[in-house]
C-alpha cells in the first residue's frame, strides 16, 4: 500500500546532496513554505546558501544521519549514488521519497536493464560482462560493436568504452579496471530525448513534454522543447516514463533518457530507454521558465505528500548549460530580453563543471 503521509506548512524536508539540484529543490521548497535541511560532506555545497539548515558529514556517519532524520518530516536525495545502507537506514527512521528501491535499480546498469525489461519498455540489447570471454560472446551477438559500460558509478560518458570494430575490444575491460560491466548494442540513434515524469504518493502521474537533448563532450549542452518528434512519439515517450514510475511505485520526479531510432522500411521511429535518474534532471531545467510548475516544485510537492501541479508548457524554450568558463558570459546573458539566467553560486569554474544554465523562451508556437 502507498504511504500517503503529508507534510504541513513549515515542516522540513531533508535533502541528501548539496549540489545545484539540491539548491534548486531548496528554493522550490521555500516557495511552498517548507524548510530544507541539506546533508552533504562538502562544506562548500551550493545548496547550503539557500537552505534553512545543513549538516556537513559523511554519508556513512550514522550519528549524523540519525540527527538529520530526527529533524526532518520527509527525506529525499539529489543524486543516485546514495549508498544503499544510508538509504535503508534513513528509510527506517523517516519517510524516504523516492524509496530505496529506485536507488537500487538506478545505481546498477544491469539491475536497471533487467528492471526496464520487466517494466515492458524497449531498451538496447545488453549482456552481463564479467570477463573477456563474456565480452567476446556478447560482441559476436551484437555484430562486433557495442558500448561497454561499468555497472556502477558511470556518468556523463565516464566509465564507458565505445567499441566500433573488433580491435576496439582490446584492453576495453582493463580500461574500466575490470569492473563488472554490461555491453549494450551500439544504437544508431537519430536524436536523444528525455521525459521528466512526476508521481505523487497516491500514485497519480504527470509528465512534462518530450525534450530533445544535445550533448558536447558527453555533457548535456542544450535541451529544446518542443522536440522534433511526431505527436505519436511524444505520447509514447510519456507513456513509457509513466509505466516505469508506476512499476517502481515511485514518489517524486524521475528523468527517463531515451534514444530515437530511425524508422525501418518506412515504419515509425522507435524509442529505446537508455537510463533513468531517480531525481530531478538537468534536461528538466527548462520547466522552471516554460511551465507554471517546475520539476523542482513537482518533486517537493510529491515528497511532501501534496498534490502535483500542472506540467503544461506556456512557452517554447531552449535550455543551455553554462559549463566551466562559459559562465563568464553571464553579463551578456543578463542583457538578453528573453533569457532567464540561473547561476549555482560555485566559486571555481573548472572545465566540465556545471556552473549555471540559461532558459531562452519565446511565445509558444
Ligand atoms: P550514458 O552514460 O548511458 O548516458 O551514455 C552517454 C552517452 O553515450 C549517451 O548520451 C549516448 O550519446 C552515448 N551512448 C550510450 N549508450 C549508447 C548505445 N548503446 N549506443 C550508442 N550510443 C550510446
PDB file of N, CA, C and O in Angstrom, residues 125 127 129 132 134-148 161-170 172 183-187:
ATOM      1  N   UNK A 125      19.733  -3.929 -26.788  1.00  0.00           N
ATOM      2  CA  UNK A 125      20.127  -5.275 -26.339  1.00  0.00           C
ATOM      3  C   UNK A 125      21.334  -5.159 -25.404  1.00  0.00           C
ATOM      4  O   UNK A 125      22.164  -4.262 -25.563  1.00  0.00           O
ATOM      5  N   UNK A 127      24.159  -7.328 -22.416  1.00  0.00           N
ATOM      6  CA  UNK A 127      24.681  -8.569 -21.844  1.00  0.00           C
ATOM      7  C   UNK A 127      25.484  -8.243 -20.597  1.00  0.00           C
ATOM      8  O   UNK A 127      26.134  -7.195 -20.515  1.00  0.00           O
ATOM      9  N   UNK A 129      28.596  -8.575 -18.390  1.00  0.00           N
ATOM     10  CA  UNK A 129      30.005  -8.862 -18.730  1.00  0.00           C
ATOM     11  C   UNK A 129      30.839  -8.976 -17.453  1.00  0.00           C
ATOM     12  O   UNK A 129      31.064  -7.984 -16.745  1.00  0.00           O
ATOM     13  N   UNK A 132      36.566 -11.396 -20.080  1.00  0.00           N
ATOM     14  CA  UNK A 132      36.871 -11.268 -21.512  1.00  0.00           C
ATOM     15  C   UNK A 132      36.011 -12.211 -22.361  1.00  0.00           C
ATOM     16  O   UNK A 132      35.536 -11.826 -23.439  1.00  0.00           O
ATOM     17  N   UNK A 134      33.006 -13.356 -21.744  1.00  0.00           N
ATOM     18  CA  UNK A 134      31.645 -12.795 -21.853  1.00  0.00           C
ATOM     19  C   UNK A 134      31.612 -11.697 -22.910  1.00  0.00           C
ATOM     20  O   UNK A 134      30.665 -11.586 -23.695  1.00  0.00           O
ATOM     21  N   UNK A 135      32.670 -10.868 -22.910  1.00  0.00           N
ATOM     22  CA  UNK A 135      32.714  -9.731 -23.836  1.00  0.00           C
ATOM     23  C   UNK A 135      32.750 -10.230 -25.281  1.00  0.00           C
ATOM     24  O   UNK A 135      32.011  -9.721 -26.148  1.00  0.00           O
ATOM     25  N   UNK A 136      33.585 -11.229 -25.526  1.00  0.00           N
ATOM     26  CA  UNK A 136      33.709 -11.760 -26.887  1.00  0.00           C
ATOM     27  C   UNK A 136      32.383 -12.375 -27.355  1.00  0.00           C
ATOM     28  O   UNK A 136      31.945 -12.143 -28.481  1.00  0.00           O
ATOM     29  N   UNK A 137      31.748 -13.131 -26.467  1.00  0.00           N
ATOM     30  CA  UNK A 137      30.464 -13.768 -26.819  1.00  0.00           C
ATOM     31  C   UNK A 137      29.421 -12.702 -27.141  1.00  0.00           C
ATOM     32  O   UNK A 137      28.696 -12.793 -28.142  1.00  0.00           O
ATOM     33  N   UNK A 138      29.355 -11.670 -26.267  1.00  0.00           N
ATOM     34  CA  UNK A 138      28.337 -10.632 -26.461  1.00  0.00           C
ATOM     35  C   UNK A 138      28.615  -9.844 -27.736  1.00  0.00           C
ATOM     36  O   UNK A 138      27.693  -9.526 -28.499  1.00  0.00           O
ATOM     37  N   UNK A 139      29.902  -9.561 -28.009  1.00  0.00           N
ATOM     38  CA  UNK A 139      30.238  -8.797 -29.213  1.00  0.00           C
ATOM     39  C   UNK A 139      29.816  -9.553 -30.467  1.00  0.00           C
ATOM     40  O   UNK A 139      29.318  -8.951 -31.431  1.00  0.00           O
ATOM     41  N   UNK A 140      30.006 -10.860 -30.438  1.00  0.00           N
ATOM     42  CA  UNK A 140      29.612 -11.597 -31.649  1.00  0.00           C
ATOM     43  C   UNK A 140      28.085 -11.568 -31.807  1.00  0.00           C
ATOM     44  O   UNK A 140      27.579 -11.547 -32.918  1.00  0.00           O
ATOM     45  N   UNK A 141      27.378 -11.517 -30.675  1.00  0.00           N
ATOM     46  CA  UNK A 141      25.905 -11.401 -30.752  1.00  0.00           C
ATOM     47  C   UNK A 141      25.473 -10.053 -31.323  1.00  0.00           C
ATOM     48  O   UNK A 141      24.473  -9.941 -32.015  1.00  0.00           O
ATOM     49  N   UNK A 142      26.243  -8.995 -30.983  1.00  0.00           N
ATOM     50  CA  UNK A 142      25.852  -7.627 -31.367  1.00  0.00           C
ATOM     51  C   UNK A 142      26.581  -7.135 -32.615  1.00  0.00           C
ATOM     52  O   UNK A 142      26.779  -5.925 -32.791  1.00  0.00           O
ATOM     53  N   UNK A 143      27.035  -8.038 -33.457  1.00  0.00           N
ATOM     54  CA  UNK A 143      27.651  -7.645 -34.726  1.00  0.00           C
ATOM     55  C   UNK A 143      29.021  -7.007 -34.554  1.00  0.00           C
ATOM     56  O   UNK A 143      29.435  -6.174 -35.380  1.00  0.00           O
ATOM     57  N   UNK A 144      29.742  -7.368 -33.491  1.00  0.00           N
ATOM     58  CA  UNK A 144      31.112  -6.869 -33.300  1.00  0.00           C
ATOM     59  C   UNK A 144      31.191  -5.445 -32.774  1.00  0.00           C
ATOM     60  O   UNK A 144      32.278  -4.874 -32.651  1.00  0.00           O
ATOM     61  N   UNK A 145      30.053  -4.834 -32.468  1.00  0.00           N
ATOM     62  CA  UNK A 145      30.041  -3.446 -31.976  1.00  0.00           C
ATOM     63  C   UNK A 145      29.278  -3.365 -30.662  1.00  0.00           C
ATOM     64  O   UNK A 145      28.405  -4.198 -30.411  1.00  0.00           O
ATOM     65  N   UNK A 146      29.566  -2.347 -29.902  1.00  0.00           N
ATOM     66  CA  UNK A 146      28.793  -2.161 -28.672  1.00  0.00           C
ATOM     67  C   UNK A 146      29.357  -1.054 -27.817  1.00  0.00           C
ATOM     68  O   UNK A 146      30.378  -0.436 -28.142  1.00  0.00           O
ATOM     69  N   UNK A 147      28.676  -0.780 -26.721  1.00  0.00           N
ATOM     70  CA  UNK A 147      29.171   0.186 -25.735  1.00  0.00           C
ATOM     71  C   UNK A 147      29.331  -0.575 -24.424  1.00  0.00           C
ATOM     72  O   UNK A 147      28.356  -1.128 -23.903  1.00  0.00           O
ATOM     73  N   UNK A 148      30.582  -0.623 -23.965  1.00  0.00           N
ATOM     74  CA  UNK A 148      30.871  -1.320 -22.714  1.00  0.00           C
ATOM     75  C   UNK A 148      30.776  -0.295 -21.591  1.00  0.00           C
ATOM     76  O   UNK A 148      31.446   0.749 -21.639  1.00  0.00           O
ATOM     77  N   UNK A 161      33.300   2.503 -22.710  1.00  0.00           N
ATOM     78  CA  UNK A 161      34.169   2.417 -23.886  1.00  0.00           C
ATOM     79  C   UNK A 161      33.285   2.059 -25.084  1.00  0.00           C
ATOM     80  O   UNK A 161      32.524   1.105 -25.047  1.00  0.00           O
ATOM     81  N   UNK A 162      33.427   2.851 -26.119  1.00  0.00           N
ATOM     82  CA  UNK A 162      32.674   2.618 -27.360  1.00  0.00           C
ATOM     83  C   UNK A 162      33.480   1.627 -28.206  1.00  0.00           C
ATOM     84  O   UNK A 162      34.654   1.882 -28.488  1.00  0.00           O
ATOM     85  N   UNK A 163      32.883   0.531 -28.584  1.00  0.00           N
ATOM     86  CA  UNK A 163      33.590  -0.451 -29.419  1.00  0.00           C
ATOM     87  C   UNK A 163      32.924  -0.448 -30.794  1.00  0.00           C
ATOM     88  O   UNK A 163      31.782  -0.873 -30.933  1.00  0.00           O
ATOM     89  N   UNK A 164      33.656   0.062 -31.794  1.00  0.00           N
ATOM     90  CA  UNK A 164      33.064   0.184 -33.133  1.00  0.00           C
ATOM     91  C   UNK A 164      33.552  -0.895 -34.081  1.00  0.00           C
ATOM     92  O   UNK A 164      33.007  -1.099 -35.140  1.00  0.00           O
ATOM     93  N   UNK A 165      34.697  -1.541 -33.706  1.00  0.00           N
ATOM     94  CA  UNK A 165      35.234  -2.633 -34.524  1.00  0.00           C
ATOM     95  C   UNK A 165      35.962  -3.601 -33.601  1.00  0.00           C
ATOM     96  O   UNK A 165      36.240  -3.246 -32.442  1.00  0.00           O
ATOM     97  N   UNK A 166      36.269  -4.797 -34.115  1.00  0.00           N
ATOM     98  CA  UNK A 166      36.833  -5.859 -33.270  1.00  0.00           C
ATOM     99  C   UNK A 166      38.057  -5.389 -32.481  1.00  0.00           C
ATOM    100  O   UNK A 166      38.180  -5.678 -31.287  1.00  0.00           O
ATOM    101  N   UNK A 167      38.945  -4.600 -33.118  1.00  0.00           N
ATOM    102  CA  UNK A 167      40.177  -4.193 -32.429  1.00  0.00           C
ATOM    103  C   UNK A 167      39.869  -3.283 -31.227  1.00  0.00           C
ATOM    104  O   UNK A 167      40.653  -3.200 -30.283  1.00  0.00           O
ATOM    105  N   UNK A 168      38.730  -2.635 -31.255  1.00  0.00           N
ATOM    106  CA  UNK A 168      38.357  -1.726 -30.159  1.00  0.00           C
ATOM    107  C   UNK A 168      38.084  -2.440 -28.852  1.00  0.00           C
ATOM    108  O   UNK A 168      38.050  -1.820 -27.787  1.00  0.00           O
ATOM    109  N   UNK A 169      37.911  -3.767 -28.935  1.00  0.00           N
ATOM    110  CA  UNK A 169      37.610  -4.519 -27.716  1.00  0.00           C
ATOM    111  C   UNK A 169      38.861  -4.791 -26.893  1.00  0.00           C
ATOM    112  O   UNK A 169      38.790  -5.043 -25.693  1.00  0.00           O
ATOM    113  N   UNK A 170      40.032  -4.690 -27.593  1.00  0.00           N
ATOM    114  CA  UNK A 170      41.285  -4.977 -26.882  1.00  0.00           C
ATOM    115  C   UNK A 170      41.509  -3.963 -25.770  1.00  0.00           C
ATOM    116  O   UNK A 170      41.484  -2.755 -26.012  1.00  0.00           O
ATOM    117  N   UNK A 172      39.601  -3.067 -23.505  1.00  0.00           N
ATOM    118  CA  UNK A 172      38.416  -2.304 -23.083  1.00  0.00           C
ATOM    119  C   UNK A 172      38.077  -2.583 -21.621  1.00  0.00           C
ATOM    120  O   UNK A 172      37.814  -1.649 -20.843  1.00  0.00           O
ATOM    121  N   UNK A 183      27.540  -4.887 -21.676  1.00  0.00           N
ATOM    122  CA  UNK A 183      27.748  -4.454 -23.054  1.00  0.00           C
ATOM    123  C   UNK A 183      26.367  -4.179 -23.634  1.00  0.00           C
ATOM    124  O   UNK A 183      25.452  -4.996 -23.503  1.00  0.00           O
ATOM    125  N   UNK A 184      26.241  -2.999 -24.242  1.00  0.00           N
ATOM    126  CA  UNK A 184      24.992  -2.673 -24.937  1.00  0.00           C
ATOM    127  C   UNK A 184      25.262  -2.698 -26.427  1.00  0.00           C
ATOM    128  O   UNK A 184      26.337  -2.297 -26.858  1.00  0.00           O
ATOM    129  N   UNK A 185      24.274  -3.089 -27.196  1.00  0.00           N
ATOM    130  CA  UNK A 185      24.396  -2.965 -28.637  1.00  0.00           C
ATOM    131  C   UNK A 185      24.587  -1.489 -28.991  1.00  0.00           C
ATOM    132  O   UNK A 185      24.040  -0.617 -28.311  1.00  0.00           O
ATOM    133  N   UNK A 186      25.408  -1.219 -30.021  1.00  0.00           N
ATOM    134  CA  UNK A 186      25.638   0.171 -30.443  1.00  0.00           C
ATOM    135  C   UNK A 186      24.400   0.628 -31.229  1.00  0.00           C
ATOM    136  O   UNK A 186      24.087   0.078 -32.283  1.00  0.00           O
ATOM    137  N   UNK A 187      23.724   1.629 -30.714  1.00  0.00           N
ATOM    138  CA  UNK A 187      22.470   2.075 -31.320  1.00  0.00           C
ATOM    139  C   UNK A 187      22.736   3.250 -32.268  1.00  0.00           C
ATOM    140  O   UNK A 187      23.315   4.256 -31.859  1.00  0.00           O
TER     141      UNK A 187
END
